[in-house]
Short mmCIF file of C-alpha atoms and ligand atoms in Angstrom, two decimals:
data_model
loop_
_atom_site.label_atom_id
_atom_site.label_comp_id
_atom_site.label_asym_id
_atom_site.label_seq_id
_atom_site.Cartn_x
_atom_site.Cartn_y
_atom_site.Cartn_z
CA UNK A 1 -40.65 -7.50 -14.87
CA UNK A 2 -39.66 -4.19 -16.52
CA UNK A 3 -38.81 -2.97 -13.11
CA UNK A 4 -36.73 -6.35 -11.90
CA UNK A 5 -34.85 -5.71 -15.69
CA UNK A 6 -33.92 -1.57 -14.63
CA UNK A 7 -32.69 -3.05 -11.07
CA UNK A 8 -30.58 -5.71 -12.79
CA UNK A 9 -29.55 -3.40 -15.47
CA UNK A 10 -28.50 -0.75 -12.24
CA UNK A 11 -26.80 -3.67 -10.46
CA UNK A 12 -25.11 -4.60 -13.63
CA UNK A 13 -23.40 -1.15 -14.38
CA UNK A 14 -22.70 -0.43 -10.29
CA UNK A 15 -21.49 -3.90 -9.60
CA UNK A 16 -19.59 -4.30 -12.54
CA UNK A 17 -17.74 -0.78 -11.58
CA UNK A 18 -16.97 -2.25 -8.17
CA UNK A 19 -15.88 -5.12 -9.82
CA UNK A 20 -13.09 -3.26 -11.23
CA UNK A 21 -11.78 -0.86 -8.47
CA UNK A 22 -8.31 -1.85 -7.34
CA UNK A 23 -9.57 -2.43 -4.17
CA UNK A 24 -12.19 -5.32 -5.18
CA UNK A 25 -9.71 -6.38 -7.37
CA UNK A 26 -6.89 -6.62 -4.37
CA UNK A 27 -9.52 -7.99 -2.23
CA UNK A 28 -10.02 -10.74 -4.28
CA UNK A 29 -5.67 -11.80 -4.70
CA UNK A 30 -5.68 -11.72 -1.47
CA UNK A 31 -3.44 -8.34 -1.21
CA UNK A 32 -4.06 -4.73 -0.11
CA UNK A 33 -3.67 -2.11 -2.61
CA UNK A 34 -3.11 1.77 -0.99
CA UNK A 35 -2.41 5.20 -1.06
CA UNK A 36 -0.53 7.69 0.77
CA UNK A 37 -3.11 9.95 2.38
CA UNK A 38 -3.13 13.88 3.78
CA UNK A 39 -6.47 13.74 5.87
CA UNK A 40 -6.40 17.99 4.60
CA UNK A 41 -7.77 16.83 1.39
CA UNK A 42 -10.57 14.57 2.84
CA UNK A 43 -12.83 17.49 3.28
CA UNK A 44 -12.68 17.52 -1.02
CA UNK A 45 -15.12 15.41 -2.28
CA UNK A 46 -13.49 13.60 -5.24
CA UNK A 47 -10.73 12.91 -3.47
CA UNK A 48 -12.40 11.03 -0.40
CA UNK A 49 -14.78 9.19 -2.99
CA UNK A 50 -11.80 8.23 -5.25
CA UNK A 51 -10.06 7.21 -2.46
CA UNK A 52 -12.70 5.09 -0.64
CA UNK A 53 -13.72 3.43 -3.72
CA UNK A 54 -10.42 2.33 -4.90
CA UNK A 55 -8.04 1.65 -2.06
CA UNK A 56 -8.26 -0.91 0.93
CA UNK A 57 -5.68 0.63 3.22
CA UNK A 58 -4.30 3.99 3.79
CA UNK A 59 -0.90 5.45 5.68
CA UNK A 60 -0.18 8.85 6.57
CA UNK A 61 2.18 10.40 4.32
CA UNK A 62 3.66 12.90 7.12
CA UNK A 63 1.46 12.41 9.70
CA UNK A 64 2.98 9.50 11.83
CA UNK A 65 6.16 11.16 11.33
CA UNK A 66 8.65 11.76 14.40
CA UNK A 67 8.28 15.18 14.08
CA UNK A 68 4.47 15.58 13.65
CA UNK A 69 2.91 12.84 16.04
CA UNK A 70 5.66 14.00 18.69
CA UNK A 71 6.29 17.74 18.72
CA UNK A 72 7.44 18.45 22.11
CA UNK A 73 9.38 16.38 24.91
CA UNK A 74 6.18 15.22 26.16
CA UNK A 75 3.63 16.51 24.23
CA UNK A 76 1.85 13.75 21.33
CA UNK A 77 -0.38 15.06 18.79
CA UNK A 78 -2.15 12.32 17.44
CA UNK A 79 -5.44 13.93 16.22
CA UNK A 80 -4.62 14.35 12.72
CA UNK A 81 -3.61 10.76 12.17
CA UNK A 82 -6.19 9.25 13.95
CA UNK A 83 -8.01 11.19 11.72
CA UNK A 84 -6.63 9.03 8.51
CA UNK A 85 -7.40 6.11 11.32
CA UNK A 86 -11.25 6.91 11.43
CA UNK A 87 -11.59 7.82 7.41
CA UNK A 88 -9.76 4.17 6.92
CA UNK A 89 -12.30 2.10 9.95
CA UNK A 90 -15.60 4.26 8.05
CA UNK A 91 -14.82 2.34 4.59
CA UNK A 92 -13.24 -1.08 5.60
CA UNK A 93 -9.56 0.34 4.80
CA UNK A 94 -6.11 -1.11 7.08
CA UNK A 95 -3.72 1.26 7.79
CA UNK A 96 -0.07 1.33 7.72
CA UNK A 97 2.24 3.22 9.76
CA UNK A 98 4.95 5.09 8.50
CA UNK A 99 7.83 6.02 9.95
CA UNK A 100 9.23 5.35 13.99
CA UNK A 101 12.68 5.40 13.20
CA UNK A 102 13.67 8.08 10.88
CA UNK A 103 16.57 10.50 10.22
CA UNK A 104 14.34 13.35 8.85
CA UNK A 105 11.47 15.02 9.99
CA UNK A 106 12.64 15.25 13.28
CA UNK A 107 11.15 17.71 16.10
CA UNK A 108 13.41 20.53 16.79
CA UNK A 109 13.56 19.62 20.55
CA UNK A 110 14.97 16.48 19.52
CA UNK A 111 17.28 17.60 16.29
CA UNK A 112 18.31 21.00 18.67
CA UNK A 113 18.95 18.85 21.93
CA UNK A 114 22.28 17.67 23.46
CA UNK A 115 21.63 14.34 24.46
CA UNK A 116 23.73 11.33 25.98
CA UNK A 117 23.25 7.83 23.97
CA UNK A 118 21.42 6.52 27.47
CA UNK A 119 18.89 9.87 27.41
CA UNK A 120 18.61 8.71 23.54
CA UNK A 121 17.45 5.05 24.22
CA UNK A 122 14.60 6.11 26.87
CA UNK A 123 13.01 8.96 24.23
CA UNK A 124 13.13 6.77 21.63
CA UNK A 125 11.97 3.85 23.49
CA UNK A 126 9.52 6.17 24.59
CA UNK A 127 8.20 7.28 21.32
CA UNK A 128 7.84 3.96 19.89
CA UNK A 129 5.87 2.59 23.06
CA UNK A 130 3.19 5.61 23.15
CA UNK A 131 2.58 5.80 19.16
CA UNK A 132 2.43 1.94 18.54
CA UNK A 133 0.75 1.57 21.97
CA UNK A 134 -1.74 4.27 20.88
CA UNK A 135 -2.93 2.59 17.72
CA UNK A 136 -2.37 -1.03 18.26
CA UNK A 137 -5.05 -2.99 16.93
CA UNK A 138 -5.65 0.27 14.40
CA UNK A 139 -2.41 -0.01 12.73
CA UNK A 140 -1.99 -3.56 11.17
CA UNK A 141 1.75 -2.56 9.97
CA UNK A 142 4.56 -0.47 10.66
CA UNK A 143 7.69 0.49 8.59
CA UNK A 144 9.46 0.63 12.30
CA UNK A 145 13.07 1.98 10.49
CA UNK A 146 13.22 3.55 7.08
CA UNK A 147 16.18 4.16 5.43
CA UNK A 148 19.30 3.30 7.58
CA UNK A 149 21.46 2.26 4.95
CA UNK A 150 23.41 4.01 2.64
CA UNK A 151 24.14 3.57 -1.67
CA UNK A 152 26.69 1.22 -0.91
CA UNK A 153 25.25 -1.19 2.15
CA UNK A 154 26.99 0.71 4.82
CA UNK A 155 24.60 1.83 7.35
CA UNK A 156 23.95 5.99 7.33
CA UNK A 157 25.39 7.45 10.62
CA UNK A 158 21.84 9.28 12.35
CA UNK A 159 20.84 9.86 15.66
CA UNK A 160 19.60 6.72 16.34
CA UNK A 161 22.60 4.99 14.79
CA UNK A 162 26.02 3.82 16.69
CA UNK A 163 27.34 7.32 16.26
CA UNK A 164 27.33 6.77 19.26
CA UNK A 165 23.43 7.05 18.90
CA UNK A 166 21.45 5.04 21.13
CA UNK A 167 24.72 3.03 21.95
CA UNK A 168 24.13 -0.28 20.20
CA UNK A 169 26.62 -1.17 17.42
CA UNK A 170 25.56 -1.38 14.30
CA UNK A 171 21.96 -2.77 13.11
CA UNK A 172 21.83 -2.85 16.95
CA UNK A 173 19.38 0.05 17.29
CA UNK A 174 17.01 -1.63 14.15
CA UNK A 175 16.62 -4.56 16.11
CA UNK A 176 15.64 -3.19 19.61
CA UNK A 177 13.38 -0.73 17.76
CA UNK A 178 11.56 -3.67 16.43
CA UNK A 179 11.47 -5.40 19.70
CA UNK A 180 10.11 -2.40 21.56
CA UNK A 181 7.63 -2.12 18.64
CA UNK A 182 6.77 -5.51 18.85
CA UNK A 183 6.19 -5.01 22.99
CA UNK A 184 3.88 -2.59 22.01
CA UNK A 185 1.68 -4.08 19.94
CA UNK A 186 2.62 -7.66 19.39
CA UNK A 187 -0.29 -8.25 16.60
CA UNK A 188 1.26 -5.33 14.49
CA UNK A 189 3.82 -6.32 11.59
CA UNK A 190 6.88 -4.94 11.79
CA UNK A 191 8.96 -4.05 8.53
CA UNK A 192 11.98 -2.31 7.45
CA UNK A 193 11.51 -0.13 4.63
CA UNK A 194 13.78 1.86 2.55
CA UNK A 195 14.65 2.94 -1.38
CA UNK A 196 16.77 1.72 -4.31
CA UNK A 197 17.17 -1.76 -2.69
CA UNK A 198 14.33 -3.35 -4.78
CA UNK A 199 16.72 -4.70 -7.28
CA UNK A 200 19.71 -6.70 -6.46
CA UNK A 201 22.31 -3.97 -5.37
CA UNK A 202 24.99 -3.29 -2.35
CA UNK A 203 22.08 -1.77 -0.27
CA UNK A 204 19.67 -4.51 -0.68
CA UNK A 205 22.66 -6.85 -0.12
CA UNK A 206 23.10 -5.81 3.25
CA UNK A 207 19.37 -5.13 4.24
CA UNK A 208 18.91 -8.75 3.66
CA UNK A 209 21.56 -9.83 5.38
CA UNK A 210 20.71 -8.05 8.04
CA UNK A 211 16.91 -9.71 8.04
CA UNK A 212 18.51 -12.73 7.96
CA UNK A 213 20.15 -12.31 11.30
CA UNK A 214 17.27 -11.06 12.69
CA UNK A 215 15.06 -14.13 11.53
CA UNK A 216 18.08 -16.67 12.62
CA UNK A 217 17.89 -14.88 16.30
CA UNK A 218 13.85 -15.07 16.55
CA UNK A 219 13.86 -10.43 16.38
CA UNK A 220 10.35 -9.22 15.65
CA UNK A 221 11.11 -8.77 11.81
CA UNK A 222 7.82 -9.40 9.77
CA UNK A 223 8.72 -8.02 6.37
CA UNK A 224 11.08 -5.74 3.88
CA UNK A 225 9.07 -2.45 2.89
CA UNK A 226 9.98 -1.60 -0.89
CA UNK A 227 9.72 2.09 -1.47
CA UNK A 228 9.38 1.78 -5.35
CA UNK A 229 10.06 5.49 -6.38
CA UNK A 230 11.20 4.55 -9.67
CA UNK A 231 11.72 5.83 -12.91
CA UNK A 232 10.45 4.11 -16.79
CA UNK A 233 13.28 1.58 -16.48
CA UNK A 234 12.76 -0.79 -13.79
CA UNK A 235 14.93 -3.77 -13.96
CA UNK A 236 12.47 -6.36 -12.94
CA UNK A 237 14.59 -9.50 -13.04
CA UNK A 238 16.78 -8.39 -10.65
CA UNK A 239 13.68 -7.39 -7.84
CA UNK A 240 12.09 -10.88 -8.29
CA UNK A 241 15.25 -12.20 -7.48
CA UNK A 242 15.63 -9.86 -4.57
CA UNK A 243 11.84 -10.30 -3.69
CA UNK A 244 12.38 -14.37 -3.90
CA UNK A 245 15.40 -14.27 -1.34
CA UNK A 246 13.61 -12.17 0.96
CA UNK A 247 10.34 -14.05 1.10
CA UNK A 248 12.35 -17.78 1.04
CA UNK A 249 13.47 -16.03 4.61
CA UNK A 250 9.80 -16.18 6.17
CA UNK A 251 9.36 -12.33 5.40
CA UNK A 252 6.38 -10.81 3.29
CA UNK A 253 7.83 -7.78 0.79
CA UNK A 254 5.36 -4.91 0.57
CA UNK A 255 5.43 -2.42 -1.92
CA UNK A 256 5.02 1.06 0.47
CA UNK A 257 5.85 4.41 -1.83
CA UNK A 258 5.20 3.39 -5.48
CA UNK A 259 5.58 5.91 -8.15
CA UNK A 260 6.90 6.20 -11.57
CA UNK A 261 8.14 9.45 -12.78
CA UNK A 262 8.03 10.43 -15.96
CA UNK A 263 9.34 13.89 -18.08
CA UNK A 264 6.56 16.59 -17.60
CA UNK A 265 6.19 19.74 -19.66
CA UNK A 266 6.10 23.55 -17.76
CA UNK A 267 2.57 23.18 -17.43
CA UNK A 268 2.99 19.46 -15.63
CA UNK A 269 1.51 17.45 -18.47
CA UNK A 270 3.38 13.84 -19.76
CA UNK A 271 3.35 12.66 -23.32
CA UNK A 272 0.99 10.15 -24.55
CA UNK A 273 4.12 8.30 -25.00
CA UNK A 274 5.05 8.87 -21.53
CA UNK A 275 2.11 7.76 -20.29
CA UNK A 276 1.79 4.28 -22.19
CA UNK A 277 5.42 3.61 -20.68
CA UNK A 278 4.50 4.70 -16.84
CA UNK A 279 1.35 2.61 -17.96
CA UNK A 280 3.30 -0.59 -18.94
CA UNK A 281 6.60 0.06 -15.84
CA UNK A 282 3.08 0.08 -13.42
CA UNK A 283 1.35 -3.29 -14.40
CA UNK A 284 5.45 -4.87 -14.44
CA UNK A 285 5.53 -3.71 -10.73
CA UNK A 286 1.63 -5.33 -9.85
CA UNK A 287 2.24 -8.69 -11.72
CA UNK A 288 6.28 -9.49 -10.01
CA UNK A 289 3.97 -9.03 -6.93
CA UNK A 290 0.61 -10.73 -7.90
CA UNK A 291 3.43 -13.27 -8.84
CA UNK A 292 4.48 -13.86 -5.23
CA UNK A 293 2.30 -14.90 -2.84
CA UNK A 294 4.26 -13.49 0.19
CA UNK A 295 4.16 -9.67 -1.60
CA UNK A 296 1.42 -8.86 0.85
CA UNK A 297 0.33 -5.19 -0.52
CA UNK A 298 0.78 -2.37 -3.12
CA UNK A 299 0.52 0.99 -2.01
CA UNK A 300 1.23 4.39 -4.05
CA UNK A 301 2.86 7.28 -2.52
CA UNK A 302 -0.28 9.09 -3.34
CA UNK A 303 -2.49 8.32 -5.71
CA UNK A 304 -3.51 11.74 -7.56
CA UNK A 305 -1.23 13.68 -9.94
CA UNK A 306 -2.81 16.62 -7.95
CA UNK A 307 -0.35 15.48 -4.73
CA UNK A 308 2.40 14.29 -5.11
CA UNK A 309 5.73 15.05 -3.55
CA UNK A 310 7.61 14.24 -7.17
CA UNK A 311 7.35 17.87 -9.01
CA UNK A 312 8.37 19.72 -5.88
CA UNK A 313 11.71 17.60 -5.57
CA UNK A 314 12.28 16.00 -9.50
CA UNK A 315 12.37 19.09 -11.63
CA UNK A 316 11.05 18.39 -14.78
CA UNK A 317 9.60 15.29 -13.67
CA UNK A 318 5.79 14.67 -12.56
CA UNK A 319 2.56 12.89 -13.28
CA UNK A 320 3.60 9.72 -11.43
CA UNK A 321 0.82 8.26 -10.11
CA UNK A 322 -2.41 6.57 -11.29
CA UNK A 323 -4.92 9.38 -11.18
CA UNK A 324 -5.12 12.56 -13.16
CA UNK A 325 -5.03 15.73 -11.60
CA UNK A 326 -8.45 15.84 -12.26
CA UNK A 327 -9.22 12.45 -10.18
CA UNK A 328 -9.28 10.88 -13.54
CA UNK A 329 -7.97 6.97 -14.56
CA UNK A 330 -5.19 7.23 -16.34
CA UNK A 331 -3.59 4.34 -18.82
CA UNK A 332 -1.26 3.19 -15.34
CA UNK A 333 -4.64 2.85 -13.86
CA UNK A 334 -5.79 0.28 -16.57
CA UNK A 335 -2.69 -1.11 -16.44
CA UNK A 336 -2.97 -2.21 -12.68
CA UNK A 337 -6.39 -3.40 -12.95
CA UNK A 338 -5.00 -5.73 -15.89
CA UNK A 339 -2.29 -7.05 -13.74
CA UNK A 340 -4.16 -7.67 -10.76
CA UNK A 341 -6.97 -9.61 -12.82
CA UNK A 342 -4.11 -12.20 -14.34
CA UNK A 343 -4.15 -15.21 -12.78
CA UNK A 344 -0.81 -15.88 -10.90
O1 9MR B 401 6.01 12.68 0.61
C1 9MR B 401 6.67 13.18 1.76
C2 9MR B 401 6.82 14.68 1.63
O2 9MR B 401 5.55 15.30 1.72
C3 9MR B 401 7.75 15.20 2.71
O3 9MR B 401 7.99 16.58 2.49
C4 9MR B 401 9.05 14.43 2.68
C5 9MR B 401 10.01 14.90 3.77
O4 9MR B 401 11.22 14.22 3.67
O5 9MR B 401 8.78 13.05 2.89
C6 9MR B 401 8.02 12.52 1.87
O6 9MR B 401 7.84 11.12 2.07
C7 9MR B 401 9.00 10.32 2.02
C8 9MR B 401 8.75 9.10 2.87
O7 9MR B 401 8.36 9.48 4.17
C9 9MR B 401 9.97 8.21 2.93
N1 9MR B 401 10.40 7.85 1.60
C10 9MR B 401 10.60 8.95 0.67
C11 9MR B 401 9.32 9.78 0.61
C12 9MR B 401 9.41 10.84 -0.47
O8 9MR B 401 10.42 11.76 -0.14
#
């Protein structure tokens, strides 16, 4: 009796814990909450145990990268992903791919080369059919382009872009990326992910026009990728609008790079203050997509304070994500689990 009490005790405190990991949580709306993963920190135990227990999918945050996956003319280097690929298939995680169609974090063969707009369709037709060929049926999505327009809903002259590119006019080169994606792998989900066009804005303007071309001509487009690097003043009226017209197309919206900044002393620590704020800006961001059944998954860019990209590029700026440096919850953390218990 005694004994059936301890075990029901045990199972009280462990299941109770699992009960409120994001991931369990996620599970049970129906939505995938991730991280941004560098499989060099696997090998650190907190950081694999924090990550297994609280996220259900994983993408690389440089790994899949033009310029890592594909460092010579004909030489792939997909080890250190597929790496990310096993840690994910050992503890029930999807993974997300991220990026084919890029304008940074380019090889130098490529960004060094002199190449005609015909030489420029084959490598990148190419690239897209060996890395989504390699992990199709391991990669459930792909952000296939990320970030081809500019501030004001033009689209940013690149490579890859009519300049002259790989000689298709304008969202031209978006859509046969997606189709040779799609060719590849035609279970994966293909999105188009970029920055600042979560809100109702020029940019966000024209990426949904363009996705509703693509869905009135039947091209491979599965969903709008939101970045989310924000700041403590998200103007969430305006991105449930955005996320409405999008999903009223047939597309899911998935929130890929989430992190909220906030001001960070010289030693990298927030405010109390700070914290509530990031705290209250994170459950905003969960609930407008708990709210919408076709906002498919939440994923941080990162998930530790320990790394993340945001001190080395926002000076003065930091602590933007849900863990602590030291792999501890912090008040965003509570504030997700919150948002992803209401009920919709
Ligand atoms: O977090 C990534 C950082 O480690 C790289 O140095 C950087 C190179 O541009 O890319 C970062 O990831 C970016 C992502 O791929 C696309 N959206 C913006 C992200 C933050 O810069």
């Amino acid at each position: 009796m005694r004994l059936v009490n301890l075990g029901l005790l045990a199972c009280a405190a462990i299941c109770s814990l699992q009960a409120q990991s994001l991931r369990s949580l996620a599970e049970q709306r129906g939505i995938r909450f991730g991280a941004a993963v560098a499989p060099s920190h696997f090998s650190e135990t907190e950081y694999a145990t924090v990550l297994a227990r609280e996220f259900n999918q994983v993408e690389p945050e440089n790994l899949m990268k033009f310029g890592l996956i594909h460092p010579g003319p004909t030489t792939y280097s997909f080890g250190p992903a597929d790496s990310i690929v096993a840690f994910a298939q050992a503890h029930a995680m999807a993974v997300r791919g991220h990026t084919l169609v890029w304008h940074n974090q380019r090889p130098k063969w490529l960004t060094g080369g002199t190449f005609t707009p015909e030489q420029l369709f084959s490598i990148l037709q190419e690239h897209i059919k060996t890395v989504v060929g390699h992990y199709a049926g391991k990669v459930y999505a792909w952000d296939v382009v990320n970030e081809a327009f500019e501030t004001d809903g033009s689209l940013r002259k690149t490579m890859w872009s009519n300049s002259p590119g790989i000689g298709l006019e304008g969202t031209g080169y978006i859509e046969q990326a997606l189709k040779w994606a799609h060719a590849a792998d035609p279970k994966a989900l293909l999105f188009y992910n970029d920055y600042n066009a979560e809100t109702v804005n020029a940019k966000s303007d024209a990426i949904f026009k363009m996705a509703q071309d693509f869905k009135s001509r039947g091209v491979p487009l599965d969903g709008i990728g939101w970045q989310m690097h924000i700041g403590t003043k998200p103007q969430i009226a305006g991105m449930e609008t955005n996320m409405k017209r999008i999903t009223d197309l047939g597309l899911q919206v998935q929130i890929t790079e989430l992190d909220v900044k906030v001001s960070v002393d010289s030693s990298g620590a927030a405010t109390p203050a700070g914290l509530e704020l990031q705290a209250k800006v994170y459950h905003d961001i969960v609930a407008l997509c708990v709210k919408n059944p076709h906002c498919t998954a939440i994923q941080t860019w990162g998930f530790t304070d320990r790394y993340s990209w945001i001190p080395h590029t926002s000076k003065g700026n930091g602590a933007a994500l849900e863990f602590d440096v030291n792999y501890q919850p912090k008040p965003a953390y509570n504030a997700i689990l919150e948002a992803l218990k209401a009920p919709r």
